[in-house]
Amino acid sequence: MENKKEMRSWLDDMKLDHPLVIAGPCSAETEEQVLRIAHELKDSDVNYYRAGIWKPRTRPGNFEGVGALGLKWLQKVKEETGLKTTTEVANAAHVKLALEYDVDMLWIGARSTVSPFIMQEIADALAGTDKTVLVKNPVNPDLSLWLGGIERLYTAGIKNLGAIHRGFSTYEKTKYRNIPEWQMAIEFQNKFPDLPLICDPSHITGKRNMIFDVSQTALDLNFDGLMIETHHDPDNAWSDAAQQVTPDSLKQIMRDLKIRKETDEETEYKGKLNNLRAQIDVIDNQLIGTLGKRMKISDTIGGLKKQRNVAVLQSNRWNEILGKMILEGEREGLSEEFVLKMFKAIHQESINHQEKVINA
Ligand code: PEP
Ligand code: MN
């Protein structure tokens, strides 16, 4: 797929002076709930009102959405508040109904993007319409699969496109519900600078108190907008209760976020600098995380050495590591002096860790 300016014209045409904001509940629950939240969001930066009608749940037996009935409620939202609407579609039947009820924008969920069959079915059902469609990243961190889904829509003639970054699932437990893997979003933007990229901090964090920080990182990385799950009574929401925020907190988040617009040369320079710094922050966090993991393995080795009564320092092994890393470093443009200094520091920390374990 090529980078095409036409993919973002729907967003440029909105001439917003702030990032695009999509907000509303995870799920449409009742007509009162849908309308109440919409009215509370009416006079804010919110551009599109979201509500899931068909809910893809990981395990059966949970609330799976109100179905087509909810589309009538979304129509009412539009009539009563003037907000544009958006919902998730996961098959051709959903597309047909969403078009019938004139939902303004559709999104494709993470569990659908993984399936080329589903993506093709949705693309075929949308062919010939001028709907705006946002494609969430697949649950697994696979950039080609994500782009492949978007490409299927583009090839079917859907030109108003965008992507939503909602994080990736991992076996490993982390502080995130779905880890952001910001590197991938950065690569995505470098390849397709004209494809609008929206961040969904709700599904990345799974926790409402982390939403602000993830949103700020996304804006620093030049994302075009945010999709934030919003509910008037988050704790009693029928799905994703822990991550939803109230309309008032959403408005506060929007006020507190530092939004960087590129207007003149000075701000453009600052914007670029901030973006690059945000990329460095992402990598620094990864470096610390990786070093922490390395030391945990060292601790385990310390335990083994203690059992066997072996010395902490094994110079053969150490010289072998150094030799390999100097070569690797050379390939990455790092000087031998730097690699040596860095590995000496890492090695020392590792020895300290092991000695602590052995002497414990
Ligand atoms: C949602 O937006 O409510 C949703 C189900 O998201 P995802 O597809 O990212 O899990
Ligand atoms: Mn949700």
mmCIF file of C-alpha atoms and ligand atoms in Angstrom:
data_model
loop_
_atom_site.group_PDB
_atom_site.id
_atom_site.type_symbol
_atom_site.label_atom_id
_atom_site.label_comp_id
_atom_site.label_asym_id
_atom_site.label_seq_id
_atom_site.Cartn_x
_atom_site.Cartn_y
_atom_site.Cartn_z
ATOM 1 C CA MET A 1 0.000 0.000 0.000
ATOM 2 C CA GLU A 2 1.237 3.489 -0.775
ATOM 3 C CA ASN A 3 0.945 6.535 1.433
ATOM 4 C CA LYS A 4 -1.918 8.623 0.008
ATOM 5 C CA LYS A 5 -2.999 12.134 1.061
ATOM 6 C CA GLU A 6 -6.627 11.350 0.156
ATOM 7 C CA MET A 7 -6.806 8.933 3.111
ATOM 8 C CA ARG A 8 -6.772 11.832 5.560
ATOM 9 C CA SER A 9 -8.978 14.322 3.728
ATOM 10 C CA TRP A 10 -11.969 13.499 5.982
ATOM 11 C CA LEU A 11 -9.897 14.654 8.961
ATOM 12 C CA ASP A 12 -8.340 17.697 7.270
ATOM 13 C CA ASP A 13 -11.814 18.781 6.108
ATOM 14 C CA MET A 14 -12.922 18.971 9.748
ATOM 15 C CA LYS A 15 -10.377 21.801 10.243
ATOM 16 C CA LEU A 16 -10.055 21.014 13.955
ATOM 17 C CA ASP A 17 -7.892 23.136 16.209
ATOM 18 C CA HIS A 18 -7.374 20.191 18.565
ATOM 19 C CA PRO A 19 -6.821 16.451 18.125
ATOM 20 C CA LEU A 20 -9.856 14.450 17.005
ATOM 21 C CA VAL A 21 -11.786 13.221 20.028
ATOM 22 C CA ILE A 22 -13.974 10.129 20.001
ATOM 23 C CA ALA A 23 -15.723 9.434 23.299
ATOM 24 C CA GLY A 24 -18.667 7.525 24.684
ATOM 25 C CA PRO A 25 -19.312 4.288 26.522
ATOM 26 C CA CYS A 26 -17.641 0.969 25.830
ATOM 27 C CA SER A 27 -21.127 -0.480 25.281
ATOM 28 C CA ALA A 28 -24.542 0.950 24.607
ATOM 29 C CA GLU A 29 -26.535 -0.419 27.571
ATOM 30 C CA THR A 30 -29.896 1.347 27.588
ATOM 31 C CA GLU A 31 -31.430 4.209 25.646
ATOM 32 C CA GLU A 32 -31.276 6.433 28.750
ATOM 33 C CA GLN A 33 -27.602 5.646 29.327
ATOM 34 C CA VAL A 34 -26.643 6.340 25.699
ATOM 35 C CA LEU A 35 -28.523 9.651 25.600
ATOM 36 C CA ARG A 36 -27.441 10.798 29.033
ATOM 37 C CA ILE A 37 -23.726 10.400 28.276
ATOM 38 C CA ALA A 38 -24.159 12.024 24.865
ATOM 39 C CA HIS A 39 -25.834 15.073 26.386
ATOM 40 C CA GLU A 40 -23.053 15.371 28.958
ATOM 41 C CA LEU A 41 -20.490 15.327 26.137
ATOM 42 C CA LYS A 42 -22.337 17.662 23.815
ATOM 43 C CA ASP A 43 -20.541 20.886 24.715
ATOM 44 C CA SER A 44 -16.977 19.640 24.691
ATOM 45 C CA ASP A 45 -14.173 18.824 22.273
ATOM 46 C CA VAL A 46 -15.826 15.498 21.423
ATOM 47 C CA ASN A 47 -16.267 15.090 17.664
ATOM 48 C CA TYR A 48 -17.629 11.553 17.446
ATOM 49 C CA TYR A 49 -19.765 9.676 19.923
ATOM 50 C CA ARG A 50 -18.800 6.037 20.305
ATOM 51 C CA ALA A 51 -20.837 3.141 21.670
ATOM 52 C CA GLY A 52 -20.325 -0.570 21.072
ATOM 53 C CA ILE A 53 -23.498 -2.267 19.860
ATOM 54 C CA TRP A 54 -22.036 -5.699 19.143
ATOM 55 C CA LYS A 55 -19.401 -6.503 21.757
ATOM 56 C CA PRO A 56 -16.621 -8.992 21.060
ATOM 57 C CA ARG A 57 -16.047 -10.596 24.460
ATOM 58 C CA THR A 58 -13.065 -12.809 25.156
ATOM 59 C CA ARG A 59 -15.194 -15.337 27.073
ATOM 60 C CA PRO A 60 -18.846 -16.194 26.400
ATOM 61 C CA GLY A 61 -21.433 -15.441 29.041
ATOM 62 C CA ASN A 62 -20.544 -11.747 29.419
ATOM 63 C CA PHE A 63 -22.706 -8.924 28.085
ATOM 64 C CA GLU A 64 -22.440 -9.162 24.297
ATOM 65 C CA GLY A 65 -24.120 -5.908 23.339
ATOM 66 C CA VAL A 66 -27.699 -4.811 22.744
ATOM 67 C CA GLY A 67 -27.499 -5.420 19.001
ATOM 68 C CA ALA A 68 -29.329 -3.537 16.254
ATOM 69 C CA LEU A 69 -31.668 -1.901 18.793
ATOM 70 C CA GLY A 70 -28.783 0.346 19.855
ATOM 71 C CA LEU A 71 -28.511 1.811 16.356
ATOM 72 C CA LYS A 72 -31.793 3.638 16.929
ATOM 73 C CA TRP A 73 -30.322 5.158 20.089
ATOM 74 C CA LEU A 74 -27.295 6.378 18.141
ATOM 75 C CA GLN A 75 -29.634 8.010 15.633
ATOM 76 C CA LYS A 76 -31.308 9.814 18.516
ATOM 77 C CA VAL A 77 -27.915 10.953 19.787
ATOM 78 C CA LYS A 78 -27.290 12.608 16.448
ATOM 79 C CA GLU A 79 -30.739 14.249 16.373
ATOM 80 C CA GLU A 80 -30.627 15.508 19.930
ATOM 81 C CA THR A 81 -26.975 16.542 20.287
ATOM 82 C CA GLY A 82 -25.605 16.982 16.788
ATOM 83 C CA LEU A 83 -22.684 14.686 17.655
ATOM 84 C CA LYS A 84 -21.512 12.398 14.885
ATOM 85 C CA THR A 85 -21.632 8.701 15.758
ATOM 86 C CA THR A 86 -19.402 5.675 15.451
ATOM 87 C CA THR A 87 -19.644 1.988 16.308
ATOM 88 C CA GLU A 88 -17.746 -1.256 15.799
ATOM 89 C CA VAL A 89 -18.658 -3.577 12.945
ATOM 90 C CA ALA A 90 -17.390 -7.132 12.746
ATOM 91 C CA ASN A 91 -19.162 -8.683 9.749
ATOM 92 C CA ALA A 92 -21.183 -7.863 6.623
ATOM 93 C CA ALA A 93 -24.509 -7.954 8.493
ATOM 94 C CA HIS A 94 -23.257 -5.330 10.966
ATOM 95 C CA VAL A 95 -22.081 -3.134 8.080
ATOM 96 C CA LYS A 96 -25.459 -3.373 6.357
ATOM 97 C CA LEU A 97 -27.317 -2.335 9.510
ATOM 98 C CA ALA A 98 -24.868 0.453 10.395
ATOM 99 C CA LEU A 99 -25.256 1.898 6.881
ATOM 100 C CA GLU A 100 -29.035 1.621 7.107
ATOM 101 C CA TYR A 101 -29.067 3.587 10.363
ATOM 102 C CA ASP A 102 -26.552 6.099 9.022
ATOM 103 C CA VAL A 103 -23.776 5.668 11.570
ATOM 104 C CA ASP A 104 -21.177 8.279 10.513
ATOM 105 C CA MET A 105 -17.984 6.355 11.087
ATOM 106 C CA LEU A 106 -17.251 2.676 11.591
ATOM 107 C CA TRP A 107 -14.388 1.045 13.382
ATOM 108 C CA ILE A 108 -13.045 -2.444 13.122
ATOM 109 C CA GLY A 109 -12.036 -4.102 16.386
ATOM 110 C CA ALA A 110 -8.738 -5.722 17.266
ATOM 111 C CA ARG A 111 -10.242 -9.213 17.129
ATOM 112 C CA SER A 112 -11.478 -8.629 13.570
ATOM 113 C CA THR A 113 -8.308 -7.058 12.162
ATOM 114 C CA VAL A 114 -6.479 -10.339 12.827
ATOM 115 C CA SER A 115 -8.689 -12.142 10.309
ATOM 116 C CA PRO A 116 -8.129 -11.460 6.597
ATOM 117 C CA PHE A 117 -11.428 -13.274 5.856
ATOM 118 C CA ILE A 118 -13.395 -10.919 8.103
ATOM 119 C CA MET A 119 -11.531 -7.868 6.780
ATOM 120 C CA GLN A 120 -12.343 -8.873 3.201
ATOM 121 C CA GLU A 121 -15.986 -9.504 4.088
ATOM 122 C CA ILE A 122 -16.258 -6.054 5.680
ATOM 123 C CA ALA A 123 -14.413 -4.390 2.779
ATOM 124 C CA ASP A 124 -16.783 -6.009 0.261
ATOM 125 C CA ALA A 125 -19.829 -4.951 2.282
ATOM 126 C CA LEU A 126 -18.568 -1.340 2.325
ATOM 127 C CA ALA A 127 -17.582 -1.123 -1.345
ATOM 128 C CA GLY A 128 -19.169 1.889 -3.037
ATOM 129 C CA THR A 129 -19.851 3.845 0.170
ATOM 130 C CA ASP A 130 -17.989 6.921 1.372
ATOM 131 C CA LYS A 131 -17.928 5.924 5.027
ATOM 132 C CA THR A 132 -14.958 6.766 7.199
ATOM 133 C CA VAL A 133 -13.479 3.580 8.590
ATOM 134 C CA LEU A 134 -10.917 3.267 11.378
ATOM 135 C CA VAL A 135 -9.018 0.013 11.735
ATOM 136 C CA LYS A 136 -7.788 -0.979 15.185
ATOM 137 C CA ASN A 137 -4.470 -2.779 15.387
ATOM 138 C CA PRO A 138 -4.738 -6.571 15.554
ATOM 139 C CA VAL A 139 -4.429 -8.077 19.053
ATOM 140 C CA ASN A 140 -0.938 -9.339 18.182
ATOM 141 C CA PRO A 141 1.845 -6.886 17.291
ATOM 142 C CA ASP A 142 1.923 -7.525 13.547
ATOM 143 C CA LEU A 143 2.265 -4.363 11.466
ATOM 144 C CA SER A 144 1.690 -6.140 8.128
ATOM 145 C CA LEU A 145 -1.574 -7.650 9.333
ATOM 146 C CA TRP A 146 -2.742 -4.195 10.436
ATOM 147 C CA LEU A 147 -1.725 -2.581 7.139
ATOM 148 C CA GLY A 148 -3.134 -5.547 5.197
ATOM 149 C CA GLY A 149 -6.563 -4.916 6.701
ATOM 150 C CA ILE A 150 -6.426 -1.233 5.765
ATOM 151 C CA GLU A 151 -5.249 -2.147 2.286
ATOM 152 C CA ARG A 152 -8.265 -4.435 1.756
ATOM 153 C CA LEU A 153 -10.561 -1.485 2.510
ATOM 154 C CA TYR A 154 -8.574 0.876 0.295
ATOM 155 C CA THR A 155 -8.685 -1.595 -2.581
ATOM 156 C CA ALA A 156 -12.483 -1.858 -2.151
ATOM 157 C CA GLY A 157 -12.650 1.906 -2.788
ATOM 158 C CA ILE A 158 -12.893 3.099 0.831
ATOM 159 C CA LYS A 159 -10.636 6.173 0.823
ATOM 160 C CA ASN A 160 -11.590 7.808 4.123
ATOM 161 C CA LEU A 161 -9.413 5.768 6.391
ATOM 162 C CA GLY A 162 -7.615 5.841 9.689
ATOM 163 C CA ALA A 163 -6.019 3.561 12.227
ATOM 164 C CA ILE A 164 -6.518 3.125 15.967
ATOM 165 C CA HIS A 165 -3.667 2.041 18.189
ATOM 166 C CA ARG A 166 -5.159 0.106 21.148
ATOM 167 C CA GLY A 167 -2.114 -1.825 22.272
ATOM 168 C CA PHE A 168 -1.213 -5.489 21.983
ATOM 169 C CA SER A 169 -1.928 -8.487 24.137
ATOM 170 C CA THR A 170 0.917 -10.383 25.759
ATOM 171 C CA TYR A 171 1.270 -13.456 27.919
ATOM 172 C CA GLU A 172 3.502 -11.480 30.229
ATOM 173 C CA LYS A 173 1.674 -9.464 32.919
ATOM 174 C CA THR A 174 2.481 -5.739 32.655
ATOM 175 C CA LYS A 175 1.011 -2.549 34.077
ATOM 176 C CA TYR A 176 -0.937 -2.207 30.834
ATOM 177 C CA ARG A 177 -3.982 -4.168 29.759
ATOM 178 C CA ASN A 178 -2.525 -4.160 26.226
ATOM 179 C CA ILE A 179 1.079 -3.013 25.903
ATOM 180 C CA PRO A 180 1.521 0.016 23.641
ATOM 181 C CA GLU A 181 4.692 -1.042 21.759
ATOM 182 C CA TRP A 182 5.111 2.626 20.786
ATOM 183 C CA GLN A 183 7.936 1.676 18.431
ATOM 184 C CA MET A 184 5.403 0.084 16.140
ATOM 185 C CA ALA A 185 3.201 3.163 16.104
ATOM 186 C CA ILE A 186 6.273 5.239 15.229
ATOM 187 C CA GLU A 187 7.152 2.882 12.381
ATOM 188 C CA PHE A 188 3.540 3.014 11.228
ATOM 189 C CA GLN A 189 3.668 6.829 11.087
ATOM 190 C CA ASN A 190 6.986 6.865 9.278
ATOM 191 C CA LYS A 191 5.576 4.590 6.588
ATOM 192 C CA PHE A 192 2.145 6.243 6.364
ATOM 193 C CA PRO A 193 2.406 9.845 7.563
ATOM 194 C CA ASP A 194 -0.898 10.697 5.849
ATOM 195 C CA LEU A 195 -2.983 7.966 7.423
ATOM 196 C CA PRO A 196 -4.664 9.441 10.523
ATOM 197 C CA LEU A 197 -3.579 7.603 13.640
ATOM 198 C CA ILE A 198 -5.785 7.681 16.735
ATOM 199 C CA CYS A 199 -4.761 6.407 20.163
ATOM 200 C CA ASP A 200 -7.153 4.400 22.355
ATOM 201 C CA PRO A 201 -5.655 4.830 25.837
ATOM 202 C CA SER A 202 -8.672 3.080 27.408
ATOM 203 C CA HIS A 203 -7.866 -0.345 25.987
ATOM 204 C CA ILE A 204 -4.092 0.206 26.289
ATOM 205 C CA THR A 205 -4.260 0.929 30.017
ATOM 206 C CA GLY A 206 -7.379 -0.856 31.244
ATOM 207 C CA LYS A 207 -7.290 1.628 34.159
ATOM 208 C CA ARG A 208 -8.743 5.103 34.221
ATOM 209 C CA ASN A 209 -5.905 6.632 36.270
ATOM 210 C CA MET A 210 -3.374 5.858 33.535
ATOM 211 C CA ILE A 211 -5.377 7.392 30.679
ATOM 212 C CA PHE A 212 -3.969 10.896 30.941
ATOM 213 C CA ASP A 213 -0.290 9.859 30.715
ATOM 214 C CA VAL A 214 -0.820 7.524 27.778
ATOM 215 C CA SER A 215 -2.849 10.211 25.981
ATOM 216 C CA GLN A 216 -0.056 12.755 26.499
ATOM 217 C CA THR A 217 2.557 10.322 25.158
ATOM 218 C CA ALA A 218 0.370 9.714 22.109
ATOM 219 C CA LEU A 219 0.027 13.442 21.411
ATOM 220 C CA ASP A 220 3.777 13.937 21.878
ATOM 221 C CA LEU A 221 4.255 11.203 19.284
ATOM 222 C CA ASN A 222 2.052 13.207 16.876
ATOM 223 C CA PHE A 223 -1.058 11.032 17.010
ATOM 224 C CA ASP A 224 -4.034 12.711 15.313
ATOM 225 C CA GLY A 225 -6.612 11.951 17.963
ATOM 226 C CA LEU A 226 -7.872 10.000 20.943
ATOM 227 C CA MET A 227 -10.666 7.505 21.523
ATOM 228 C CA ILE A 228 -11.570 7.443 25.225
ATOM 229 C CA GLU A 229 -14.307 5.322 26.770
ATOM 230 C CA THR A 230 -16.634 7.566 28.773
ATOM 231 C CA HIS A 231 -19.568 6.593 31.000
ATOM 232 C CA HIS A 232 -21.690 8.592 33.462
ATOM 233 C CA ASP A 233 -21.333 5.774 36.041
ATOM 234 C CA PRO A 234 -18.112 3.958 35.102
ATOM 235 C CA ASP A 235 -18.024 1.601 38.084
ATOM 236 C CA ASN A 236 -21.382 0.158 37.128
ATOM 237 C CA ALA A 237 -20.723 -0.071 33.390
ATOM 238 C CA TRP A 238 -21.724 -3.400 31.832
ATOM 239 C CA SER A 239 -18.292 -3.789 30.203
ATOM 240 C CA ASP A 240 -14.789 -2.372 30.780
ATOM 241 C CA ALA A 241 -15.807 -0.676 34.047
ATOM 242 C CA ALA A 242 -12.253 -0.079 35.340
ATOM 243 C CA GLN A 243 -11.100 1.933 32.336
ATOM 244 C CA GLN A 244 -14.040 4.257 31.661
ATOM 245 C CA VAL A 245 -13.961 7.894 32.791
ATOM 246 C CA THR A 246 -16.850 10.250 33.511
ATOM 247 C CA PRO A 247 -17.716 13.028 31.037
ATOM 248 C CA ASP A 248 -16.335 15.551 33.547
ATOM 249 C CA SER A 249 -13.005 13.721 33.858
ATOM 250 C CA LEU A 250 -12.807 13.505 30.090
ATOM 251 C CA LYS A 251 -13.208 17.267 29.829
ATOM 252 C CA GLN A 252 -10.556 17.742 32.510
ATOM 253 C CA ILE A 253 -8.173 15.414 30.633
ATOM 254 C CA MET A 254 -8.701 17.472 27.477
ATOM 255 C CA ARG A 255 -7.967 20.693 29.345
ATOM 256 C CA ASP A 256 -4.790 19.307 30.924
ATOM 257 C CA LEU A 257 -3.296 17.690 27.826
ATOM 258 C CA LYS A 258 -0.548 19.666 26.166
ATOM 259 C CA ILE A 259 -1.650 19.843 22.598
ATOM 260 C CA ARG A 260 1.046 20.831 20.178
ATOM 261 C CA LYS A 261 -0.093 22.491 17.012
ATOM 262 C CA GLU A 262 2.391 23.084 14.237
ATOM 263 C CA THR A 263 1.793 26.663 13.199
ATOM 264 C CA ASP A 264 4.938 28.734 12.683
ATOM 265 C CA GLU A 265 8.568 27.753 12.302
ATOM 266 C CA GLU A 266 9.335 28.048 15.994
ATOM 267 C CA THR A 267 6.465 25.801 17.075
ATOM 268 C CA GLU A 268 7.204 23.414 14.220
ATOM 269 C CA TYR A 269 10.766 23.117 15.488
ATOM 270 C CA LYS A 270 9.512 22.555 19.039
ATOM 271 C CA GLY A 271 6.962 20.036 17.816
ATOM 272 C CA LYS A 272 9.619 18.046 15.990
ATOM 273 C CA LEU A 273 11.937 18.210 18.967
ATOM 274 C CA ASN A 274 9.188 17.037 21.318
ATOM 275 C CA ASN A 275 8.302 14.204 19.003
ATOM 276 C CA LEU A 276 11.908 13.015 18.863
ATOM 277 C CA ARG A 277 12.230 13.368 22.628
ATOM 278 C CA ALA A 278 9.084 11.326 23.124
ATOM 279 C CA GLN A 279 10.651 8.612 20.926
ATOM 280 C CA ILE A 280 13.776 8.688 23.080
ATOM 281 C CA ASP A 281 11.677 8.447 26.254
ATOM 282 C CA VAL A 282 10.003 5.336 24.870
ATOM 283 C CA ILE A 283 13.383 3.727 24.190
ATOM 284 C CA ASP A 284 14.840 4.776 27.561
ATOM 285 C CA ASN A 285 11.920 3.131 29.325
ATOM 286 C CA GLN A 286 12.519 -0.015 27.316
ATOM 287 C CA LEU A 287 16.241 0.078 28.187
ATOM 288 C CA ILE A 288 15.489 0.254 31.910
ATOM 289 C CA GLY A 289 12.876 -2.508 31.604
ATOM 290 C CA THR A 290 15.318 -4.728 29.693
ATOM 291 C CA LEU A 291 18.118 -4.108 32.195
ATOM 292 C CA GLY A 292 15.746 -4.922 35.056
ATOM 293 C CA LYS A 293 14.872 -8.226 33.361
ATOM 294 C CA ARG A 294 18.560 -8.983 32.830
ATOM 295 C CA MET A 295 19.287 -8.459 36.532
ATOM 296 C CA LYS A 296 16.418 -10.748 37.539
ATOM 297 C CA ILE A 297 18.011 -13.519 35.461
ATOM 298 C CA SER A 298 21.323 -12.712 37.151
ATOM 299 C CA ASP A 299 19.660 -13.177 40.539
ATOM 300 C CA THR A 300 18.482 -16.637 39.489
ATOM 301 C CA ILE A 301 21.983 -17.518 38.298
ATOM 302 C CA GLY A 302 23.263 -16.268 41.670
ATOM 303 C CA GLY A 303 20.920 -18.764 43.348
ATOM 304 C CA LEU A 304 22.285 -21.611 41.211
ATOM 305 C CA LYS A 305 25.894 -20.629 41.922
ATOM 306 C CA LYS A 306 25.134 -20.545 45.628
ATOM 307 C CA GLN A 307 23.707 -24.089 45.548
ATOM 308 C CA ARG A 308 26.790 -25.370 43.732
ATOM 309 C CA ASN A 309 29.194 -23.180 45.681
ATOM 310 C CA VAL A 310 30.673 -21.645 42.513
ATOM 311 C CA ALA A 311 32.461 -18.255 42.308
ATOM 312 C CA VAL A 312 30.452 -15.281 41.091
ATOM 313 C CA LEU A 313 33.030 -14.131 38.596
ATOM 314 C CA GLN A 314 33.516 -16.426 35.564
ATOM 315 C CA SER A 315 36.016 -14.576 33.385
ATOM 316 C CA ASN A 316 35.807 -16.866 30.309
ATOM 317 C CA ARG A 317 32.107 -16.288 29.989
ATOM 318 C CA TRP A 318 32.577 -12.557 30.541
ATOM 319 C CA ASN A 319 35.245 -12.174 27.831
ATOM 320 C CA GLU A 320 33.044 -14.095 25.424
ATOM 321 C CA ILE A 321 30.107 -11.701 26.036
ATOM 322 C CA LEU A 322 32.317 -8.644 25.611
ATOM 323 C CA GLY A 323 33.784 -9.836 22.311
ATOM 324 C CA LYS A 324 30.325 -10.523 20.888
ATOM 325 C CA MET A 325 28.881 -7.219 22.055
ATOM 326 C CA ILE A 326 31.776 -5.182 20.621
ATOM 327 C CA LEU A 327 31.043 -6.718 17.215
ATOM 328 C CA GLU A 328 27.283 -6.150 17.578
ATOM 329 C CA GLY A 329 27.975 -2.592 18.685
ATOM 330 C CA GLU A 330 30.118 -1.940 15.631
ATOM 331 C CA ARG A 331 27.220 -3.039 13.420
ATOM 332 C CA GLU A 332 24.936 -0.550 15.222
ATOM 333 C CA GLY A 333 27.422 2.317 14.944
ATOM 334 C CA LEU A 334 28.531 2.202 18.608
ATOM 335 C CA SER A 335 32.199 2.724 19.479
ATOM 336 C CA GLU A 336 34.199 -0.024 21.178
ATOM 337 C CA GLU A 337 34.981 2.373 24.018
ATOM 338 C CA PHE A 338 31.291 2.977 24.684
ATOM 339 C CA VAL A 339 30.326 -0.698 24.498
ATOM 340 C CA LEU A 340 33.124 -1.593 26.910
ATOM 341 C CA LYS A 341 32.150 1.102 29.407
ATOM 342 C CA MET A 342 28.479 0.194 29.231
ATOM 343 C CA PHE A 343 29.052 -3.535 29.645
ATOM 344 C CA LYS A 344 31.477 -3.023 32.493
ATOM 345 C CA ALA A 345 28.754 -1.090 34.284
ATOM 346 C CA ILE A 346 26.157 -3.764 33.510
ATOM 347 C CA HIS A 347 28.533 -6.501 34.600
ATOM 348 C CA GLN A 348 29.282 -4.726 37.875
ATOM 349 C CA GLU A 349 25.582 -4.372 38.629
ATOM 350 C CA SER A 350 25.117 -8.047 37.814
ATOM 351 C CA ILE A 351 27.935 -9.037 40.189
ATOM 352 C CA ASN A 352 26.416 -6.871 42.933
ATOM 353 C CA HIS A 353 23.082 -8.616 42.419
ATOM 354 C CA GLN A 354 24.613 -12.084 42.544
ATOM 355 C CA GLU A 355 26.708 -11.316 45.595
ATOM 356 C CA LYS A 356 23.624 -10.137 47.379
ATOM 357 C CA VAL A 357 21.877 -13.428 46.563
ATOM 358 C CA ILE A 358 24.886 -15.563 47.550
ATOM 359 C CA ASN A 359 25.479 -13.741 50.819
ATOM 360 C CA ALA A 360 21.827 -13.620 51.734
HETATM 361 C C1 PEP B 1 -13.950 -1.439 22.179
HETATM 362 O O1 PEP B 1 -13.558 -0.438 21.569
HETATM 363 O O2 PEP B 1 -14.810 -1.412 23.062
HETATM 364 C C2 PEP B 1 -13.275 -2.722 21.910
HETATM 365 C C3 PEP B 1 -13.887 -3.883 22.071
HETATM 366 O O3 PEP B 1 -12.011 -2.556 21.540
HETATM 367 P P1 PEP B 1 -10.864 -3.567 21.007
HETATM 368 O O4 PEP B 1 -11.342 -4.083 19.693
HETATM 369 O O5 PEP B 1 -9.713 -2.640 20.908
HETATM 370 O O6 PEP B 1 -10.680 -4.623 22.053
HETATM 371 MN MN MN B 2 -14.246 -1.476 25.646
#
